[in-house]
CSV table of C-alpha atoms and ligand atoms in Angstrom, one decimal:
chain,number,residue,atom,x,y,z
B,1,MET,CA,4.5,14.6,-3.3
B,2,ARG,CA,4.8,15.5,0.3
B,3,CYS,CA,5.4,11.9,1.1
B,4,ARG,CA,8.3,11.7,-1.3
B,5,LEU,CA,9.9,14.8,0.2
B,6,LEU,CA,9.6,13.3,3.6
B,7,ARG,CA,11.2,10.1,2.4
B,8,GLY,CA,14.2,12.0,1.0
B,9,ASP,CA,14.5,13.9,4.2
B,10,LEU,CA,14.6,10.7,6.2
B,11,VAL,CA,17.3,9.2,4.0
B,12,ASN,CA,19.4,12.2,4.6
B,13,ARG,CA,18.9,12.3,8.3
B,14,VAL,CA,19.5,8.7,9.1
B,15,VAL,CA,23.2,8.7,9.6
B,16,HIS,CA,23.8,6.5,12.5
B,17,LEU,CA,22.4,3.0,12.6
B,18,ASP,CA,21.8,1.8,16.1
B,19,ALA,CA,19.4,-1.0,16.5
B,20,PRO,CA,16.0,0.4,17.3
B,21,GLN,CA,15.1,0.1,20.9
B,22,TRP,CA,12.1,-2.0,21.7
B,23,ARG,CA,10.1,0.1,24.1
B,24,GLY,CA,7.3,-2.3,24.9
B,25,PRO,CA,7.2,-5.1,27.5
B,26,ASP,CA,10.2,-7.3,28.2
B,27,LEU,CA,9.7,-9.9,25.4
B,28,GLN,CA,11.9,-12.5,27.1
B,29,GLU,CA,9.8,-12.4,30.2
B,30,LEU,CA,6.7,-12.6,28.1
B,31,VAL,CA,8.0,-15.7,26.4
B,32,SER,CA,8.7,-17.4,29.6
B,33,LYS,CA,5.1,-16.7,30.7
B,34,VAL,CA,3.8,-17.9,27.4
B,35,ALA,CA,5.7,-21.1,28.0
B,36,LEU,CA,3.6,-21.6,31.1
B,37,GLY,CA,0.5,-21.3,29.1
B,38,GLU,CA,-0.4,-17.7,30.1
B,39,GLN,CA,-2.9,-16.4,27.5
B,40,ASP,CA,-2.5,-12.7,28.6
B,41,ALA,CA,1.2,-12.9,28.0
B,42,PHE,CA,0.7,-14.4,24.6
B,43,GLY,CA,-1.7,-11.6,23.7
B,44,GLN,CA,1.0,-9.1,24.6
B,45,LEU,CA,3.6,-11.0,22.8
B,46,TYR,CA,1.3,-11.1,19.8
B,47,ASP,CA,0.9,-7.3,19.9
B,48,ALA,CA,4.6,-6.9,19.9
B,49,VAL,CA,5.5,-9.2,17.0
B,50,ALA,CA,2.4,-9.8,14.8
B,51,GLY,CA,2.9,-6.8,12.5
B,52,ARG,CA,6.4,-7.8,11.7
B,53,VAL,CA,5.5,-11.5,11.3
B,54,LEU,CA,2.7,-10.7,8.9
B,55,GLY,CA,4.8,-8.1,7.0
B,56,LEU,CA,7.7,-10.5,6.5
B,57,VAL,CA,5.5,-13.4,5.5
B,58,ARG,CA,3.6,-11.2,3.1
B,59,ARG,CA,6.8,-9.9,1.6
B,60,VAL,CA,7.8,-13.5,0.8
B,61,LEU,CA,4.5,-15.0,-0.2
B,62,ARG,CA,2.8,-11.9,-1.7
B,63,ASP,CA,-0.7,-13.3,-1.4
B,64,PRO,CA,-2.5,-11.5,1.4
B,65,ALA,CA,-4.9,-14.3,2.3
B,66,GLN,CA,-2.2,-17.0,2.5
B,67,SER,CA,0.1,-14.7,4.3
B,68,GLU,CA,-2.4,-14.3,7.1
B,69,GLU,CA,-2.8,-18.0,7.3
B,70,VAL,CA,1.0,-18.6,7.5
B,71,ALA,CA,1.5,-15.7,9.9
B,72,GLN,CA,-1.1,-17.3,12.2
B,73,GLU,CA,0.8,-20.6,11.9
B,74,VAL,CA,4.0,-18.8,12.9
B,75,LEU,CA,2.4,-17.2,16.0
B,76,LEU,CA,0.9,-20.5,17.0
B,77,GLU,CA,4.3,-22.1,16.6
B,78,VAL,CA,5.6,-19.5,19.0
B,79,TRP,CA,2.9,-20.5,21.4
B,80,ARG,CA,3.6,-24.1,21.0
B,81,THR,CA,7.4,-23.9,21.3
B,82,ALA,CA,7.8,-21.1,23.7
B,83,SER,CA,9.5,-23.4,26.2
B,84,ARG,CA,12.2,-24.1,23.7
B,85,TYR,CA,13.2,-20.5,23.2
B,86,GLN,CA,16.9,-20.1,24.2
B,87,PRO,CA,17.8,-16.6,25.2
B,88,GLU,CA,21.5,-17.2,24.7
B,89,ARG,CA,20.8,-17.9,21.1
B,90,GLY,CA,19.3,-14.5,20.2
B,91,GLU,CA,16.6,-12.0,20.9
B,92,VAL,CA,13.0,-12.9,21.0
B,93,MET,CA,12.2,-10.9,17.9
B,94,SER,CA,15.0,-12.7,16.0
B,95,TRP,CA,13.7,-16.1,17.1
B,96,VAL,CA,10.1,-15.3,16.0
B,97,LEU,CA,11.2,-13.8,12.7
B,98,THR,CA,13.4,-16.8,12.0
B,99,ILE,CA,10.4,-19.0,12.4
B,100,ALA,CA,8.4,-16.7,10.2
B,101,HIS,CA,11.0,-16.6,7.5
B,102,ARG,CA,11.4,-20.4,7.5
B,103,ARG,CA,7.6,-21.0,7.4
B,104,ALA,CA,7.2,-18.5,4.5
B,105,VAL,CA,10.0,-20.1,2.6
B,106,ASP,CA,8.6,-23.6,3.3
B,107,ARG,CA,5.2,-22.5,2.0
B,108,VAL,CA,6.7,-21.0,-1.1
B,109,ARG,CA,8.6,-24.2,-1.8
B,110,SER,CA,6.2,-26.9,-0.9
B,111,ALA,CA,3.1,-25.3,-2.4
B,112,GLN,CA,4.2,-24.4,-5.8
B,113,ALA,CA,4.5,-27.0,-8.5
B,114,ALA,CA,7.5,-26.9,-10.8
B,115,SER,CA,5.8,-24.9,-13.5
B,116,ASP,CA,4.6,-22.4,-11.0
B,117,ARG,CA,8.1,-22.2,-9.8
B,118,GLU,CA,9.3,-21.4,-13.3
B,119,GLN,CA,6.7,-18.8,-13.6
B,120,ARG,CA,8.1,-17.2,-10.4
B,121,VAL,CA,11.6,-17.4,-11.9
B,122,ALA,CA,10.4,-15.9,-15.1
B,123,SER,CA,8.6,-13.1,-13.4
B,124,GLN,CA,11.6,-12.2,-11.3
B,125,ALA,CA,13.1,-10.2,-14.1
B,126,TYR,CA,10.2,-7.8,-13.9
B,127,ALA,CA,10.1,-7.2,-10.2
B,128,PRO,CA,12.2,-4.5,-8.6
B,129,ALA,CA,14.4,-5.6,-5.8
B,130,PHE,CA,12.6,-3.2,-3.5
B,131,ASP,CA,9.0,-2.8,-4.3
B,132,GLU,CA,6.8,-0.3,-2.5
B,133,VAL,CA,3.6,-2.3,-2.5
B,134,ALA,CA,3.4,-2.5,1.3
B,135,GLU,CA,4.1,0.9,2.6
B,136,GLN,CA,4.1,0.2,6.3
B,137,VAL,CA,3.6,2.4,9.3
B,138,GLU,CA,5.9,1.1,12.0
B,139,GLY,CA,9.0,0.3,10.0
B,140,ARG,CA,9.7,3.3,7.9
B,141,LEU,CA,12.9,4.4,9.5
B,142,GLU,CA,14.0,0.8,9.8
B,143,ARG,CA,13.2,0.4,6.2
B,144,GLU,CA,15.3,3.3,5.1
B,145,GLN,CA,18.2,1.9,7.0
B,146,VAL,CA,17.8,-1.5,5.5
B,147,ARG,CA,17.5,0.1,2.0
B,148,ARG,CA,20.6,2.1,2.6
B,149,CYS,CA,22.6,-0.8,3.9
B,150,LEU,CA,21.5,-3.0,1.0
B,151,LYS,CA,23.0,-0.4,-1.3
B,152,THR,CA,26.4,-1.0,0.3
B,153,LEU,CA,26.4,-4.6,-1.1
B,154,THR,CA,27.9,-5.5,-4.4
B,155,GLU,CA,25.4,-6.3,-7.0
B,156,LEU,CA,25.9,-10.0,-6.7
B,157,GLN,CA,25.8,-10.0,-2.9
B,158,ASN,CA,22.6,-7.9,-3.1
B,159,GLU,CA,21.0,-10.3,-5.6
B,160,SER,CA,22.0,-13.4,-3.7
B,161,VAL,CA,20.7,-12.1,-0.4
B,162,THR,CA,17.5,-10.6,-1.6
B,163,LEU,CA,16.5,-13.4,-3.9
B,164,ALA,CA,16.9,-15.8,-1.0
B,165,TYR,CA,15.5,-13.6,1.8
B,166,TYR,CA,12.6,-11.8,0.1
B,167,ARG,CA,11.7,-14.4,-2.5
B,168,GLY,CA,12.5,-17.7,-0.8
B,169,PHE,CA,14.8,-19.0,-3.6
B,170,SER,CA,17.3,-21.7,-2.6
B,171,TYR,CA,21.0,-21.0,-3.2
B,172,ARG,CA,20.9,-23.5,-6.0
B,173,GLU,CA,18.1,-21.7,-7.7
B,174,VAL,CA,19.8,-18.4,-7.2
B,175,ALA,CA,22.9,-19.8,-8.9
B,176,ASP,CA,20.8,-21.0,-11.8
B,177,MET,CA,19.0,-17.7,-12.2
B,178,LEU,CA,22.1,-15.6,-12.1
B,179,ASN,CA,24.2,-18.1,-14.0
B,180,VAL,CA,26.9,-18.1,-11.4
B,181,PRO,CA,28.6,-21.1,-9.8
B,182,LEU,CA,27.1,-22.5,-6.6
B,183,GLY,CA,30.1,-21.9,-4.5
B,184,THR,CA,30.2,-18.3,-5.5
B,185,ILE,CA,26.5,-17.7,-4.5
B,186,LYS,CA,27.1,-19.4,-1.2
B,187,THR,CA,30.0,-17.1,-0.4
B,188,ARG,CA,28.2,-14.0,-1.7
B,189,MET,CA,25.3,-14.8,0.6
B,190,ARG,CA,27.6,-14.9,3.5
B,191,ASP,CA,29.6,-11.8,2.4
B,192,GLY,CA,26.4,-9.9,1.8
B,193,LEU,CA,25.0,-10.8,5.3
B,194,ILE,CA,28.3,-9.8,6.9
B,195,ARG,CA,28.2,-6.4,5.2
B,196,LEU,CA,24.6,-6.0,6.2
B,197,ARG,CA,25.3,-7.0,9.7
B,198,ASP,CA,28.1,-4.5,10.1
B,199,CYS,CA,26.1,-1.7,8.4
B,200,LEU,CA,23.1,-2.3,10.7
B,201,GLY,CA,25.3,-2.4,13.7
B,202,VAL,CA,24.4,-5.9,14.7
B,203,GLY,CA,26.7,-7.8,17.1
B,204,SER,CA,29.7,-6.4,18.9
S,1,MET,CA,27.0,-31.3,0.0
S,2,THR,CA,30.6,-32.1,0.4
S,3,ILE,CA,31.7,-31.8,4.0
S,4,ALA,CA,34.8,-29.8,3.0
S,5,ALA,CA,37.1,-27.3,4.6
S,6,ASP,CA,34.9,-24.5,3.5
S,7,LEU,CA,31.9,-25.7,5.4
S,8,HIS,CA,32.1,-22.6,7.6
S,9,THR,CA,31.0,-20.5,4.6
S,10,PHE,CA,27.6,-22.1,4.6
S,11,THR,CA,26.5,-19.9,7.4
S,12,GLY,CA,24.8,-17.3,5.1
S,13,ALA,CA,22.9,-19.8,3.0
S,14,TYR,CA,21.9,-21.7,6.1
S,15,ALA,CA,20.6,-18.6,7.9
S,16,LEU,CA,18.7,-17.5,4.8
S,17,HIS,CA,16.9,-20.9,4.6
S,18,ALA,CA,18.5,-21.4,1.2
S,19,LEU,CA,19.8,-24.9,1.8
S,20,ASP,CA,17.7,-28.0,1.1
S,21,ALA,CA,16.6,-30.2,4.0
S,22,ALA,CA,19.6,-32.6,3.8
S,23,GLN,CA,22.1,-29.8,3.5
S,24,SER,CA,20.5,-27.9,6.3
S,25,GLU,CA,20.6,-31.0,8.6
S,26,ALA,CA,24.3,-31.6,7.8
S,27,PHE,CA,25.1,-28.0,8.6
S,28,GLU,CA,23.2,-28.2,11.9
S,29,ARG,CA,25.4,-31.1,12.9
S,30,HIS,CA,28.4,-28.8,12.2
S,31,LEU,CA,26.9,-26.0,14.2
S,32,LEU,CA,26.8,-28.2,17.3
S,33,GLN,CA,30.6,-28.4,17.1
S,34,CYS,CA,31.6,-25.0,15.7
S,35,GLU,CA,31.1,-22.1,18.0
S,36,ALA,CA,32.3,-19.6,15.4
S,37,CYS,CA,29.6,-20.7,12.9
S,38,ALA,CA,26.9,-20.8,15.7
S,39,VAL,CA,27.7,-17.2,16.6
S,40,GLU,CA,27.8,-16.1,13.0
S,41,VAL,CA,24.4,-17.7,12.3
S,42,GLU,CA,22.9,-16.0,15.3
S,43,GLU,CA,24.2,-12.6,14.1
S,44,PHE,CA,22.9,-13.3,10.6
S,45,ARG,CA,19.5,-14.1,12.1
S,46,THR,CA,19.5,-10.8,14.1
S,47,THR,CA,20.5,-9.0,10.9
S,48,MET,CA,17.7,-10.7,9.0
S,49,ALA,CA,15.3,-9.8,11.8
S,50,ARG,CA,16.1,-6.2,11.1
S,51,LEU,CA,15.2,-6.7,7.4
S,52,GLY,CA,12.0,-8.5,8.5
S,53,SER,CA,11.1,-5.8,11.0
S,54,ALA,CA,11.3,-3.2,8.2
S,55,GLU,CA,8.4,-5.0,6.5
S,56,ALA,CA,6.1,-4.5,9.4
S,57,VAL,CA,2.4,-4.0,8.5
S,58,VAL,CA,-0.7,-3.2,10.3
S,59,VAL,CA,-2.4,-6.5,11.2
S,60,PRO,CA,-6.1,-7.0,10.5
S,61,PRO,CA,-7.7,-6.9,13.9
S,62,GLU,CA,-9.7,-10.1,13.5
S,63,MET,CA,-6.5,-12.0,13.2
S,64,LYS,CA,-5.7,-11.6,16.8
S,65,ALA,CA,-8.9,-13.0,18.1
S,66,ARG,CA,-8.6,-15.9,15.7
S,67,THR,CA,-5.0,-16.7,16.7
S,68,LEU,CA,-5.7,-16.4,20.5
S,69,ALA,CA,-8.8,-18.7,20.1
S,70,ALA,CA,-6.7,-21.2,18.3
S,71,THR,CA,-4.2,-21.6,21.1
S,72,SER,CA,-6.7,-23.6,23.1
S,73,THR,CA,-6.5,-26.3,20.4
S,74,ILE,CA,-2.7,-26.5,20.5
S,75,ARG,CA,-0.7,-28.4,23.1
S,76,GLN,CA,2.4,-26.6,24.1
S,77,LEU,CA,5.7,-28.4,24.2
S,78,ALA,CA,7.2,-29.2,27.5
S,79,PRO,CA,10.6,-27.7,28.3
S,80,LEU,CA,13.4,-29.4,26.4
S,81,THR,CA,15.2,-32.2,28.3
S,82,SER,CA,17.3,-33.6,25.4
S,83,ASP,CA,18.3,-32.4,22.0
S,84,SER,CA,16.1,-35.1,20.4
S,85,ASP,CA,13.4,-32.9,18.9
S,86,ARG,CA,15.0,-29.5,19.2
S,87,ASP,CA,14.4,-28.4,15.7
S,88,GLY,CA,12.4,-31.1,14.0
S,89,GLY,CA,8.9,-30.1,15.0
S,90,SER,CA,8.1,-27.3,12.8
S,91,ARG,CA,9.7,-27.8,9.5
S,92,SER,CA,7.6,-30.8,8.3
S,93,LYS,CA,4.3,-29.9,9.8
S,94,SER,CA,3.4,-27.2,7.3
S,95,ALA,CA,2.9,-29.7,4.5
S,96,ARG,CA,-0.9,-29.8,4.7
S,97,ARG,CA,-2.7,-28.9,1.5
S,98,TRP,CA,-3.8,-25.5,0.7
S,99,PRO,CA,-5.8,-23.9,-2.1
S,100,ARG,CA,-3.9,-23.4,-5.4
S,101,PHE,CA,-5.1,-19.8,-5.7
S,102,ALA,CA,-1.5,-18.6,-5.1
S,103,LEU,CA,-0.6,-18.5,-8.7
S,104,ALA,CA,-3.3,-16.0,-9.7
S,105,ALA,CA,-2.5,-13.9,-6.7
S,106,SER,CA,1.2,-14.0,-7.4
S,107,ILE,CA,0.7,-13.0,-11.1
S,108,ALA,CA,-1.4,-10.2,-9.8
S,109,ALA,CA,1.3,-9.2,-7.4
S,110,THR,CA,3.7,-9.2,-10.3
S,111,ALA,CA,1.4,-7.0,-12.2
S,112,ALA,CA,1.1,-4.7,-9.2
S,113,LEU,CA,4.9,-4.5,-9.2
S,114,GLY,CA,4.9,-2.8,-12.6
S,115,GLY,CA,5.3,-5.6,-15.1
S,116,ILE,CA,3.3,-8.6,-16.0
S,117,ALA,CA,4.6,-11.9,-17.3
S,118,ILE,CA,1.3,-13.2,-18.7
S,119,GLU,CA,3.1,-14.4,-21.8
S,120,GLN,CA,4.4,-17.5,-20.0
S,121,HIS,CA,1.8,-19.6,-21.8
S,122,GLN,CA,3.1,-22.9,-20.5
S,123,ALA,CA,2.8,-21.8,-16.9
S,124,ALA,CA,-0.5,-20.1,-17.7
S,125,ARG,CA,-1.9,-23.3,-19.1
S,126,GLN,CA,-0.9,-25.2,-15.9
S,127,ALA,CA,-2.6,-22.5,-13.9
S,128,THR,CA,-5.8,-23.2,-15.9
S,129,ILE,CA,-5.5,-26.9,-15.2
S,130,ARG,CA,-5.1,-26.3,-11.5
S,131,ALA,CA,-8.0,-23.9,-11.6
S,132,ASP,CA,-10.2,-27.0,-11.8
S,133,GLN,CA,-9.7,-27.3,-8.1
S,134,LEU,CA,-10.9,-23.9,-7.4
S,135,HIS,CA,-14.4,-22.8,-7.1
S,136,SER,CA,-15.8,-20.8,-9.9
S,137,GLU,CA,-14.9,-17.3,-8.9
S,138,GLN,CA,-11.3,-18.2,-8.6
S,139,ALA,CA,-11.5,-20.2,-11.8
S,140,ARG,CA,-12.9,-17.3,-13.7
S,141,LEU,CA,-10.2,-15.1,-12.5
S,142,SER,CA,-7.6,-17.6,-13.3
S,143,ALA,CA,-9.0,-18.0,-16.8
S,144,LEU,CA,-9.0,-14.2,-17.2
S,145,LEU,CA,-5.4,-14.0,-16.1
S,146,THR,CA,-4.5,-16.5,-18.8
S,147,ALA,CA,-6.6,-15.1,-21.7
S,148,PRO,CA,-4.4,-14.3,-24.8
S,149,ASP,CA,-5.3,-10.6,-24.7
S,150,THR,CA,-5.1,-10.0,-21.0
S,151,ARG,CA,-4.0,-6.6,-20.0
S,152,THR,CA,-3.5,-5.0,-16.6
S,153,ALA,CA,-3.5,-1.6,-14.9
S,154,THR,CA,-2.5,-0.7,-11.4
S,155,GLY,CA,-3.2,2.1,-9.1
S,156,ARG,CA,-2.6,3.0,-5.5
S,157,THR,CA,-4.7,4.5,-2.8
S,158,GLY,CA,-3.0,5.2,0.5
S,159,ALA,CA,-0.8,2.2,1.2
S,160,GLY,CA,-3.0,-0.1,-0.9
S,161,VAL,CA,-2.7,-1.3,-4.4
S,162,GLY,CA,-5.5,-2.1,-6.8
S,163,THR,CA,-5.0,-4.0,-10.0
S,164,ILE,CA,-7.4,-4.6,-12.8
S,165,VAL,CA,-6.9,-7.5,-15.2
S,166,TRP,CA,-9.0,-7.5,-18.2
S,167,SER,CA,-9.6,-9.2,-21.5
S,168,GLN,CA,-11.6,-7.5,-24.3
S,169,SER,CA,-12.2,-10.8,-26.0
S,170,ARG,CA,-13.9,-12.2,-22.9
S,171,GLY,CA,-15.4,-8.8,-22.0
S,172,GLU,CA,-14.4,-9.4,-18.4
S,173,VAL,CA,-12.5,-7.6,-15.7
S,174,GLY,CA,-10.9,-9.0,-12.6
S,175,PHE,CA,-10.0,-6.8,-9.7
S,176,LEU,CA,-7.2,-7.6,-7.2
S,177,ALA,CA,-6.7,-5.6,-4.1
S,178,GLN,CA,-3.8,-5.6,-1.7
S,179,GLY,CA,-3.8,-3.7,1.6
S,180,LEU,CA,-6.4,-1.0,0.7
S,181,PRO,CA,-7.2,1.3,3.6
S,182,ALA,CA,-9.2,-0.5,6.2
S,183,LEU,CA,-12.9,-0.1,6.0
S,184,ALA,CA,-15.0,1.3,8.8
S,185,SER,CA,-17.7,-1.1,10.0
S,186,GLY,CA,-20.8,-1.0,7.9
S,187,LYS,CA,-18.8,-0.1,4.8
S,188,THR,CA,-17.7,-1.9,1.8
S,189,TYR,CA,-15.6,-1.3,-1.3
S,190,GLN,CA,-17.7,-1.2,-4.5
S,191,LEU,CA,-16.5,-1.5,-8.0
S,192,TRP,CA,-18.0,0.3,-11.0
S,193,PHE,CA,-17.7,0.3,-14.7
S,194,ASN,CA,-17.1,3.8,-16.0
S,195,ASP,CA,-19.3,4.2,-19.0
S,196,ALA,CA,-17.9,7.5,-20.1
S,197,GLY,CA,-18.9,9.3,-16.9
S,198,THR,CA,-21.8,7.1,-15.9
S,199,MET,CA,-20.9,4.6,-13.2
S,200,ARG,CA,-22.4,1.2,-13.6
S,201,PRO,CA,-22.3,-1.1,-10.4
S,202,ALA,CA,-19.9,-4.0,-10.9
S,203,GLY,CA,-19.7,-5.8,-7.5
S,204,LEU,CA,-18.6,-5.5,-3.9
S,205,LEU,CA,-15.3,-6.1,-2.2
S,206,PRO,CA,-16.1,-6.1,1.5
S,207,SER,CA,-12.4,-6.3,2.6
S,208,SER,CA,-9.2,-4.4,2.1
S,209,SER,CA,-7.5,-7.3,0.3
S,210,GLY,CA,-8.9,-9.8,-2.0
S,211,SER,CA,-10.1,-10.4,-5.5
S,212,LEU,CA,-13.2,-10.8,-7.7
S,213,VAL,CA,-14.4,-10.9,-11.2
S,214,LEU,CA,-16.5,-7.8,-11.9
S,215,THR,CA,-20.2,-8.3,-12.4
S,216,GLY,CA,-21.2,-7.5,-16.0
S,217,GLN,CA,-19.4,-7.1,-19.2
S,218,ILE,CA,-17.0,-4.4,-20.3
S,219,HIS,CA,-19.2,-3.3,-23.2
S,220,SER,CA,-18.1,0.3,-23.9
S,221,ALA,CA,-16.7,1.1,-20.5
S,222,VAL,CA,-13.6,3.2,-20.5
S,223,GLY,CA,-12.5,2.5,-17.0
S,224,VAL,CA,-13.1,0.9,-13.6
S,225,GLY,CA,-13.7,2.8,-10.4
S,226,LEU,CA,-13.6,1.9,-6.7
S,227,THR,CA,-15.6,3.7,-4.1
S,228,VAL,CA,-16.4,3.2,-0.4
S,229,GLU,CA,-20.1,2.5,0.1
S,230,PRO,CA,-22.5,1.4,2.9
S,231,ALA,CA,-22.5,-2.4,3.3
S,232,GLY,CA,-24.7,-3.9,0.7
S,233,GLY,CA,-23.5,-1.5,-1.9
S,234,SER,CA,-25.2,1.4,-3.7
S,235,GLN,CA,-26.9,2.0,-7.1
S,236,HIS,CA,-24.8,5.2,-7.6
S,237,PRO,CA,-21.5,6.1,-6.2
S,238,SER,CA,-22.0,8.1,-3.0
S,239,GLY,CA,-18.6,9.8,-3.2
S,240,GLN,CA,-15.5,10.3,-5.3
S,241,PRO,CA,-13.7,7.1,-6.4
S,242,VAL,CA,-10.7,6.2,-4.3
S,243,LEU,CA,-9.3,4.6,-7.4
S,244,LEU,CA,-10.0,5.1,-11.1
S,245,LEU,CA,-8.2,2.8,-13.6
S,246,PRO,CA,-8.4,3.1,-17.3
S,247,LEU,CA,-9.4,0.1,-19.4
S,248,ARG,CA,-6.9,0.8,-22.1
R,1,ZN,ZN1,32.1,-23.7,11.3
């Protein structure tokens, strides 16, 4: 009960939506050290990103054991490709979580046979867009902001973005599921992300 | 994909990894020539990173040691000198085989989310076929998930979710845990059949996530309980159950 009250309270208090400040070590500097093979730097980078990587992967894959495996692959890819990180193309966190999302989606797609896929489509109808299975510690405020911003999307924008982002469906599958033309889904994904971007205060 | 005038509107689907490989590659060629799209994709990735950050969880401590240890087996890429393998490396490498346990787990996750789609018999049968590849515990659980009279109940403890899946006709219960509170060292989760107030030991779950088929048959049990016990388990619960789920 107390928890619920706190949640409501947070929703009401969160009015401005600046990006959260990362207060830890300079991630960009860490990545350049990781690129030189420095284990210590990798350990620190791990501490900064692992919770988000695992959380995102788990959100997409849902299976805890596999999620750990994929999250570890993601972190090792960060280790392997640190020299390829391009600061001018985005923040470290964004680079790492892009890798995490792509790997989670790849796993969902490559690993599941067609019938399994159908099962996933069929079960979609039962799953709320925002479950509360993984109540996390770090991201509660962030989560409230995201939740709030997702609510500013039209229904079709919301469904298009969340089915792709949180469930790993391709835009073709989303179009099939929602029975909406491909071109419409494509633009709704873009429009939805634009609205989220603006609501979350990303960019200039 | 037709390379049409509206190519610029693929930024969203591309950033969301919602294009197939061929479409994605085609769009990447466009990105090299279109600054506006490149900027938009970057902003979308930053936006998505905010969504991803909101999912942050506490990482099992042993994962760090495992990951750091694994770095010694992985050769790092040299700094990029040409565009040749800029993005190719990672996408295809994850294709190695992995156990087919995902289905059972994803059904359980669906159950945990408040609804269960067990009635997809076709998919369920496929799951049973795939279960051949699993070792027996997973196969039993999979079979249980696909029994005609399968039922489920879900409860929470802290941030964790526990789901029981049972079939009266088989007399068996499966338990699936997701993110239960971390155990202190020397402790284990233990499951119990609740025989109208008397707790009957039904197996150990030594981690905060995972699944098992309970030891023993349902008989006349009215519920399933979960307690924290010393490693190795107990004959009787040593404390109040952290989770108590009804078998009805
Ligand atoms: Zn363009």
